[in-house]
Short mmCIF file of C-alpha atoms (C1' of nucleotides) in Angstrom, two decimals:
data_model
loop_
_atom_site.label_atom_id
_atom_site.label_comp_id
_atom_site.label_asym_id
_atom_site.label_seq_id
_atom_site.Cartn_x
_atom_site.Cartn_y
_atom_site.Cartn_z
CA UNK A 1 -0.41 -22.50 -16.08
CA UNK A 2 0.71 -25.22 -13.71
CA UNK A 3 4.35 -24.34 -14.21
CA UNK A 4 3.78 -20.75 -13.16
CA UNK A 5 1.13 -21.41 -10.54
CA UNK A 6 3.57 -21.82 -7.68
CA UNK A 7 5.26 -18.59 -8.66
CA UNK A 8 2.00 -16.75 -9.03
CA UNK A 9 0.91 -18.05 -5.68
CA UNK A 10 4.09 -16.77 -4.13
CA UNK A 11 3.39 -13.42 -5.62
CA UNK A 12 -0.16 -13.31 -4.31
CA UNK A 13 0.84 -14.68 -0.95
CA UNK A 14 3.54 -12.06 -0.64
CA UNK A 15 0.95 -9.39 -1.25
CA UNK A 16 -1.44 -10.88 1.24
CA UNK A 17 1.11 -11.35 3.98
CA UNK A 18 2.51 -7.91 3.57
CA UNK A 19 -0.87 -6.27 3.64
CA UNK A 20 -2.04 -8.05 6.72
CA UNK A 21 1.29 -7.45 8.37
CA UNK A 22 1.09 -3.74 7.70
CA UNK A 23 -2.41 -3.30 8.98
CA UNK A 24 -1.82 -5.34 12.11
CA UNK A 25 1.44 -3.57 12.69
CA UNK A 26 -0.14 -0.17 12.44
CA UNK A 27 -3.01 -1.23 14.65
CA UNK A 28 -0.69 -2.60 17.31
CA UNK A 29 1.92 0.11 17.33
CA UNK A 30 0.24 3.20 16.03
CA UNK A 31 2.73 4.13 13.34
CA UNK A 32 2.51 3.61 9.62
CA UNK A 33 5.13 1.35 8.13
CA UNK A 34 6.53 4.19 6.09
CA UNK A 35 7.10 6.15 9.23
CA UNK A 36 8.68 3.17 10.92
CA UNK A 37 11.05 2.81 8.01
CA UNK A 38 11.98 6.46 8.15
CA UNK A 39 12.56 6.41 11.88
CA UNK A 40 14.50 3.17 11.64
CA UNK A 41 16.79 4.69 9.07
CA UNK A 42 17.27 7.85 11.08
CA UNK A 43 18.08 5.87 14.17
CA UNK A 44 20.91 4.19 12.34
CA UNK A 45 22.31 7.17 10.47
CA UNK A 46 22.34 10.16 12.78
CA UNK A 47 22.22 12.83 10.08
CA UNK A 48 20.96 12.61 6.50
CA UNK A 49 19.61 14.80 3.77
CA UNK A 50 16.03 14.38 2.72
CA UNK A 51 17.02 13.25 -0.73
CA UNK A 52 19.23 10.42 0.49
CA UNK A 53 16.57 9.43 2.99
CA UNK A 54 14.07 9.36 0.17
CA UNK A 55 16.36 7.21 -1.95
CA UNK A 56 17.22 4.79 0.82
CA UNK A 57 13.74 4.27 2.13
CA UNK A 58 12.28 4.32 -1.37
CA UNK A 59 9.42 6.67 -0.69
CA UNK A 60 8.34 9.49 -2.94
CA UNK A 61 9.97 12.83 -2.15
CA UNK A 62 6.60 14.45 -1.59
CA UNK A 63 5.65 11.81 0.94
CA UNK A 64 8.97 12.25 2.72
CA UNK A 65 8.42 15.98 2.97
CA UNK A 66 4.99 15.48 4.48
CA UNK A 67 6.16 12.87 6.96
CA UNK A 68 9.08 14.97 8.08
CA UNK A 69 6.91 18.02 8.49
CA UNK A 70 4.67 16.13 10.86
CA UNK A 71 7.59 14.60 12.70
CA UNK A 72 9.17 18.01 13.09
CA UNK A 73 5.93 19.44 14.38
CA UNK A 74 5.74 16.61 16.89
CA UNK A 75 9.27 17.38 18.03
CA UNK A 76 10.62 14.02 16.93
CA UNK A 77 13.17 15.35 14.48
CA UNK A 78 15.01 18.56 13.60
CA UNK A 79 15.54 19.88 10.11
CA UNK A 80 18.23 22.37 9.18
CA UNK A 81 20.39 23.56 6.33
CA UNK A 82 24.15 23.86 6.10
CA UNK A 83 26.20 26.80 4.90
CA UNK A 84 27.83 25.04 1.95
CA UNK A 85 24.60 23.99 0.27
CA UNK A 86 21.38 25.85 0.83
CA UNK A 87 19.39 23.38 -1.18
CA UNK A 88 19.81 20.25 0.89
CA UNK A 89 17.81 19.88 4.09
CA UNK A 90 19.40 17.74 6.79
CA UNK A 91 17.38 15.65 9.16
CA UNK A 92 18.26 14.36 12.61
CA UNK A 93 16.41 12.67 15.44
CA UNK A 94 15.98 14.55 18.68
CA UNK A 95 17.80 12.89 21.55
CA UNK A 96 14.64 12.23 23.46
CA UNK A 97 12.98 10.73 20.43
CA UNK A 98 15.93 8.41 19.97
CA UNK A 99 15.49 7.02 23.44
CA UNK A 100 11.78 6.76 22.92
CA UNK A 101 12.19 4.83 19.70
CA UNK A 102 14.81 2.53 21.12
CA UNK A 103 12.49 1.76 23.94
CA UNK A 104 9.53 1.11 21.70
CA UNK A 105 11.71 -1.31 19.80
CA UNK A 106 11.11 -3.83 22.54
CA UNK A 107 7.39 -3.80 21.79
CA UNK A 108 8.03 -3.94 18.09
CA UNK A 109 10.44 -6.81 18.48
CA UNK A 110 7.82 -8.68 20.46
CA UNK A 111 5.37 -8.22 17.64
CA UNK A 112 7.89 -9.14 14.98
CA UNK A 113 9.00 -12.15 16.97
CA UNK A 114 5.47 -13.48 17.14
CA UNK A 115 4.92 -13.09 13.44
CA UNK A 116 8.08 -15.12 12.85
CA UNK A 117 7.25 -17.77 15.39
CA UNK A 118 8.26 -21.29 14.52
CA UNK A 119 11.25 -20.33 12.38
CA UNK A 120 14.70 -21.52 13.33
CA UNK A 121 17.53 -19.03 13.13
CA UNK A 122 18.80 -20.78 10.03
CA UNK A 123 15.42 -20.54 8.38
CA UNK A 124 15.18 -16.85 9.18
CA UNK A 125 18.54 -16.29 7.60
CA UNK A 126 17.42 -18.19 4.55
CA UNK A 127 14.14 -16.33 4.38
CA UNK A 128 15.94 -13.03 4.45
CA UNK A 129 18.27 -14.14 1.69
CA UNK A 130 15.37 -15.21 -0.44
CA UNK A 131 13.74 -11.84 -0.01
CA UNK A 132 16.94 -10.09 -0.92
CA UNK A 133 17.30 -12.22 -3.99
CA UNK A 134 13.80 -11.34 -5.11
CA UNK A 135 14.56 -7.71 -4.45
CA UNK A 136 17.59 -7.86 -6.72
CA UNK A 137 15.61 -9.61 -9.41
CA UNK A 138 12.88 -7.04 -9.29
CA UNK A 139 15.18 -4.10 -9.83
CA UNK A 140 16.86 -5.92 -12.69
CA UNK A 141 13.58 -6.76 -14.38
CA UNK A 142 12.58 -3.14 -14.52
CA UNK A 143 15.76 -2.07 -16.20
CA UNK A 144 15.35 -4.70 -18.87
CA UNK A 145 11.81 -3.76 -19.55
CA UNK A 146 12.51 -0.07 -19.71
CA UNK A 147 15.38 -0.92 -21.98
CA UNK A 148 12.89 -1.75 -24.66
CA UNK A 149 12.30 -5.46 -24.26
CA UNK A 150 8.73 -4.85 -23.29
CA UNK A 151 6.20 -4.97 -26.15
CA UNK B 1 18.73 -5.63 19.60
CA UNK B 2 21.00 -8.07 17.83
CA UNK B 3 18.69 -10.97 18.58
CA UNK B 4 15.79 -9.25 16.87
CA UNK B 5 17.74 -7.53 14.15
CA UNK B 6 17.45 -10.38 11.67
CA UNK B 7 13.72 -10.48 12.27
CA UNK B 8 13.35 -6.76 11.94
CA UNK B 9 15.35 -6.84 8.77
CA UNK B 10 13.04 -9.49 7.38
CA UNK B 11 10.13 -7.30 8.19
CA UNK B 12 11.63 -4.28 6.50
CA UNK B 13 12.84 -6.27 3.55
CA UNK B 14 9.41 -7.76 3.11
CA UNK B 15 7.98 -4.27 2.95
CA UNK B 16 10.56 -3.10 0.51
CA UNK B 17 10.27 -6.07 -1.81
CA UNK B 18 6.55 -5.93 -1.84
CA UNK B 19 6.44 -2.25 -2.55
CA UNK B 20 8.88 -2.41 -5.41
CA UNK B 21 7.16 -5.47 -6.76
CA UNK B 22 3.79 -3.74 -6.75
CA UNK B 23 4.96 -0.60 -8.46
CA UNK B 24 6.92 -2.47 -11.13
CA UNK B 25 4.07 -4.84 -11.62
CA UNK B 26 1.59 -2.06 -12.15
CA UNK B 27 3.96 -0.24 -14.45
CA UNK B 28 4.58 -3.34 -16.56
CA UNK B 29 1.05 -4.67 -16.76
CA UNK B 30 -1.22 -1.75 -16.20
CA UNK B 31 -3.37 -3.18 -13.44
CA UNK B 32 -3.22 -2.54 -9.73
CA UNK B 33 -2.39 -5.52 -7.60
CA UNK B 34 -5.77 -5.34 -5.92
CA UNK B 35 -7.44 -5.64 -9.26
CA UNK B 36 -5.19 -8.52 -10.23
CA UNK B 37 -6.15 -10.32 -7.06
CA UNK B 38 -9.82 -9.78 -7.71
CA UNK B 39 -9.60 -10.96 -11.29
CA UNK B 40 -7.48 -13.92 -10.30
CA UNK B 41 -10.06 -14.97 -7.76
CA UNK B 42 -12.91 -14.53 -10.23
CA UNK B 43 -11.10 -16.56 -12.84
CA UNK B 44 -10.95 -19.46 -10.44
CA UNK B 45 -14.42 -19.26 -8.96
CA UNK B 46 -16.88 -18.51 -11.74
CA UNK B 47 -19.57 -16.93 -9.59
CA UNK B 48 -19.23 -15.29 -6.22
CA UNK B 49 -20.93 -12.72 -4.01
CA UNK B 50 -19.22 -9.45 -3.28
CA UNK B 51 -19.02 -10.19 0.40
CA UNK B 52 -17.20 -13.49 -0.06
CA UNK B 53 -14.95 -11.90 -2.63
CA UNK B 54 -14.18 -9.20 -0.15
CA UNK B 55 -13.40 -11.74 2.55
CA UNK B 56 -11.25 -13.93 0.34
CA UNK B 57 -9.20 -11.19 -1.23
CA UNK B 58 -9.05 -9.25 2.02
CA UNK B 59 -9.93 -5.86 0.63
CA UNK B 60 -12.30 -3.42 2.25
CA UNK B 61 -15.90 -3.74 1.08
CA UNK B 62 -15.93 -0.15 -0.10
CA UNK B 63 -12.88 -0.74 -2.25
CA UNK B 64 -14.43 -3.88 -3.71
CA UNK B 65 -17.56 -1.99 -4.63
CA UNK B 66 -15.55 0.67 -6.41
CA UNK B 67 -13.38 -1.80 -8.27
CA UNK B 68 -16.35 -3.83 -9.40
CA UNK B 69 -18.18 -0.75 -10.57
CA UNK B 70 -15.30 0.14 -12.82
CA UNK B 71 -14.90 -3.42 -14.04
CA UNK B 72 -18.59 -3.59 -14.82
CA UNK B 73 -18.42 -0.32 -16.69
CA UNK B 74 -15.50 -1.67 -18.69
CA UNK B 75 -17.50 -4.76 -19.55
CA UNK B 76 -15.14 -7.10 -17.76
CA UNK B 77 -17.66 -8.47 -15.29
CA UNK B 78 -21.41 -8.75 -14.77
CA UNK B 79 -23.19 -8.14 -11.52
CA UNK B 80 -26.66 -9.45 -10.73
CA UNK B 81 -28.93 -10.46 -7.90
CA UNK B 82 -30.75 -13.70 -7.32
CA UNK B 83 -34.39 -14.19 -6.47
CA UNK B 84 -33.83 -15.85 -3.13
CA UNK B 85 -31.73 -13.06 -1.61
CA UNK B 86 -32.00 -9.51 -2.78
CA UNK B 87 -29.16 -8.37 -0.57
CA UNK B 88 -26.27 -10.29 -2.07
CA UNK B 89 -24.78 -9.17 -5.36
CA UNK B 90 -23.20 -11.89 -7.47
CA UNK B 91 -20.22 -11.27 -9.67
CA UNK B 92 -19.04 -13.15 -12.73
CA UNK B 93 -16.45 -12.61 -15.42
CA UNK B 94 -17.61 -12.04 -18.96
CA UNK B 95 -16.54 -14.84 -21.29
CA UNK B 96 -14.44 -12.56 -23.40
CA UNK B 97 -12.74 -11.11 -20.35
CA UNK B 98 -11.90 -14.62 -19.20
CA UNK B 99 -10.08 -15.35 -22.40
CA UNK B 100 -8.38 -12.00 -22.27
CA UNK B 101 -7.16 -12.57 -18.74
CA UNK B 102 -5.97 -16.09 -19.45
CA UNK B 103 -4.02 -14.75 -22.35
CA UNK B 104 -2.48 -11.94 -20.38
CA UNK B 105 -1.37 -14.53 -17.87
CA UNK B 106 1.46 -15.40 -20.18
CA UNK B 107 2.85 -11.90 -19.88
CA UNK B 108 2.31 -11.92 -16.14
CA UNK B 109 3.97 -15.27 -15.77
CA UNK B 110 6.95 -13.94 -17.68
CA UNK B 111 7.22 -11.06 -15.25
CA UNK B 112 6.73 -13.27 -12.22
CA UNK B 113 9.24 -15.76 -13.54
CA UNK B 114 11.89 -13.09 -13.86
CA UNK B 115 11.35 -11.82 -10.36
CA UNK B 116 11.83 -15.36 -9.09
CA UNK B 117 14.84 -16.07 -11.23
CA UNK B 118 17.52 -18.21 -9.63
CA UNK B 119 15.19 -20.17 -7.39
CA UNK B 120 14.97 -23.93 -7.73
CA UNK B 121 11.53 -25.49 -7.65
CA UNK B 122 12.25 -26.80 -4.17
CA UNK B 123 13.23 -23.35 -2.98
CA UNK B 124 10.08 -21.85 -4.42
CA UNK B 125 8.03 -24.41 -2.58
CA UNK B 126 9.87 -23.61 0.59
CA UNK B 127 9.50 -19.89 0.08
CA UNK B 128 5.79 -20.26 -0.35
CA UNK B 129 5.54 -22.34 2.80
CA UNK B 130 7.46 -19.75 4.75
CA UNK B 131 5.12 -17.04 3.57
CA UNK B 132 2.12 -19.12 4.51
CA UNK B 133 3.56 -19.74 7.94
CA UNK B 134 4.07 -16.03 8.49
CA UNK B 135 0.54 -15.43 7.31
CA UNK B 136 -0.82 -17.84 9.90
CA UNK B 137 1.28 -16.27 12.61
CA UNK B 138 0.08 -12.82 11.74
CA UNK B 139 -3.58 -13.67 12.02
CA UNK B 140 -2.93 -15.40 15.32
CA UNK B 141 -1.03 -12.45 16.75
CA UNK B 142 -3.91 -10.12 16.16
CA UNK B 143 -6.35 -12.25 18.03
CA UNK B 144 -4.06 -12.42 21.02
CA UNK B 145 -3.49 -8.72 21.08
CA UNK B 146 -7.13 -7.89 20.72
CA UNK B 147 -7.75 -10.40 23.48
CA UNK B 148 -6.23 -7.94 25.88
CA UNK B 149 -2.58 -8.94 26.07
CA UNK B 150 -1.55 -5.68 24.51
CA UNK B 151 -0.69 -2.82 26.90
"C1'" DC C 1 -47.47 -9.39 11.37
"C1'" DA C 2 -44.67 -5.77 13.51
"C1'" DT C 3 -40.26 -4.91 15.30
"C1'" DC C 4 -35.55 -5.49 15.82
"C1'" DA C 5 -31.09 -7.43 14.91
"C1'" DA C 6 -28.06 -9.08 11.20
"C1'" DC C 7 -26.27 -8.82 6.88
"C1'" DA C 8 -24.93 -6.77 2.11
"C1'" DA C 9 -23.74 -3.09 -0.38
"C1'" DT C 10 -23.01 1.73 -1.04
"C1'" DT C 11 -21.53 6.56 -0.16
"C1'" DG C 12 -18.90 10.40 1.97
"C1'" DA C 13 -14.87 11.75 4.54
"C1'" DT C 14 -10.15 11.10 5.50
"C1'" DG C 15 -5.31 9.78 5.09
"C1'" DC C 16 -1.53 8.40 2.43
"C1'" DA C 17 1.47 7.82 -1.80
"C1'" DT C 18 2.37 9.23 -6.29
"C1'" DC C 19 2.93 12.28 -10.30
"C1'" DA C 20 3.54 16.74 -12.30
"C1'" DA C 21 4.43 21.49 -11.90
"C1'" DC C 22 6.87 24.94 -9.52
"C1'" DT C 23 10.54 27.59 -6.69
"C1'" DA C 24 15.07 28.09 -5.07
"C1'" DT C 25 19.87 27.03 -5.19
"C1'" DT C 26 24.15 25.33 -7.15
"C1'" DA C 27 27.50 24.00 -10.73
"C1'" DG C 28 29.20 24.04 -15.43
"C1'" DA C 29 29.90 25.97 -20.19
"C1'" DC C 30 31.06 29.48 -23.05
"C1'" DG D 1 30.40 36.75 -15.31
"C1'" DT D 2 26.07 35.18 -17.40
"C1'" DC D 3 23.12 31.60 -19.03
"C1'" DT D 4 21.73 26.97 -18.70
"C1'" DA D 5 21.18 22.48 -16.68
"C1'" DA D 6 20.89 19.86 -12.68
"C1'" DT D 7 19.63 19.27 -7.89
"C1'" DA D 8 16.54 19.69 -3.59
"C1'" DG D 9 12.49 20.44 -1.76
"C1'" DT D 10 7.60 21.86 -1.74
"C1'" DT D 11 2.76 22.11 -3.26
"C1'" DG D 12 -1.55 20.79 -5.73
"C1'" DA D 13 -4.18 17.25 -8.05
"C1'" DT D 14 -5.34 12.54 -8.38
"C1'" DG D 15 -6.15 7.74 -7.18
"C1'" DC D 16 -6.70 4.21 -3.92
"C1'" DA D 17 -7.86 2.00 0.65
"C1'" DT D 18 -10.01 2.46 4.90
"C1'" DC D 19 -13.44 3.82 8.40
"C1'" DA D 20 -17.97 5.36 9.71
"C1'" DA D 21 -22.56 6.18 8.60
"C1'" DT D 22 -26.51 4.98 5.66
"C1'" DT D 23 -29.89 2.31 2.86
"C1'" DG D 24 -32.14 -1.75 1.79
"C1'" DT D 25 -33.14 -6.66 2.70
"C1'" DT D 26 -33.81 -10.83 5.39
"C1'" DG D 27 -34.87 -13.61 9.45
"C1'" DA D 28 -36.22 -14.25 14.15
"C1'" DT D 29 -39.04 -13.11 18.22
"C1'" DG D 30 -42.81 -11.82 20.58
#
DNA sequence: CATCAACAATTGATGCATCAACTATTAGAC
DNA sequence: GTCTAATAGTTGATGCATCAATTGTTGATG
């Protein structure tokens, strides 16, 4: 119990932080975190298919479809198909939306900066690495368990 | 952009890690993270009112009600009122459920341990402190923004 | 002691994410 | 070339969390 308690606390704290962060973030900036992730990815990749977007952002395909539909309706993105493959749907940000997002990044960065107040650059770097390490561990764990180790 | 990019990445990574962690956790152990948090709290506090539970675990009151209803139906907890205040509902784990949860902690701890593989005890401690610091920052940020600084 | 504000819990409505089932398109096997 | 399997996206059903509105209870004020 005591040996695992720090780890369990980390787990619970991670939950708690993330949850609060999400709700505050949405309240402050009026966009769900999923949508932010999608837009962030699109801003950095110019043109992608829905399926790769779905894989990269790690959101269910159905959710991606619904988000993109709304974003298209709002004029934020364009969706289109290409001649060589009529299955894949490509997604791209509208030019105006790009500018808009870039601009709103300043507000976001202000928010993010405040939540990471009191961290030195070195600590931030370290924090990020820790998160990445956990991320790697998590994906590995699943594979093992599905491999038959579980139960 | 570059100055904030590490911070933004932390934010996004935090999201990603948490999400994957939750889904894997649920898949492996068959309980939603909310429920785990509730049960964890109950295991450590013997007897508690719904409203304090709701505050401590930071879940919406409606969600708490629904979780507890199910848990009561499953025989995991008991709910009752006290003579001196007919408003508050008190919640307590059944003895058998306590044992069951304690026992299932070993499986959980195995899972948690794997996700935190490769961390020294000192690093874990540090990680936890970082998370706590972010948590404090987040709650502070909200107050400021609601105070009128936003917009 | 009647009224009103507060507190506690519940319910209904809504939004979002996921799974499963389905359609359409492409590529491979024979 | 046709049949089958795989791929891409969509839709419906379900579960969960949140907000808003409601009920019931308590305490304070006049």
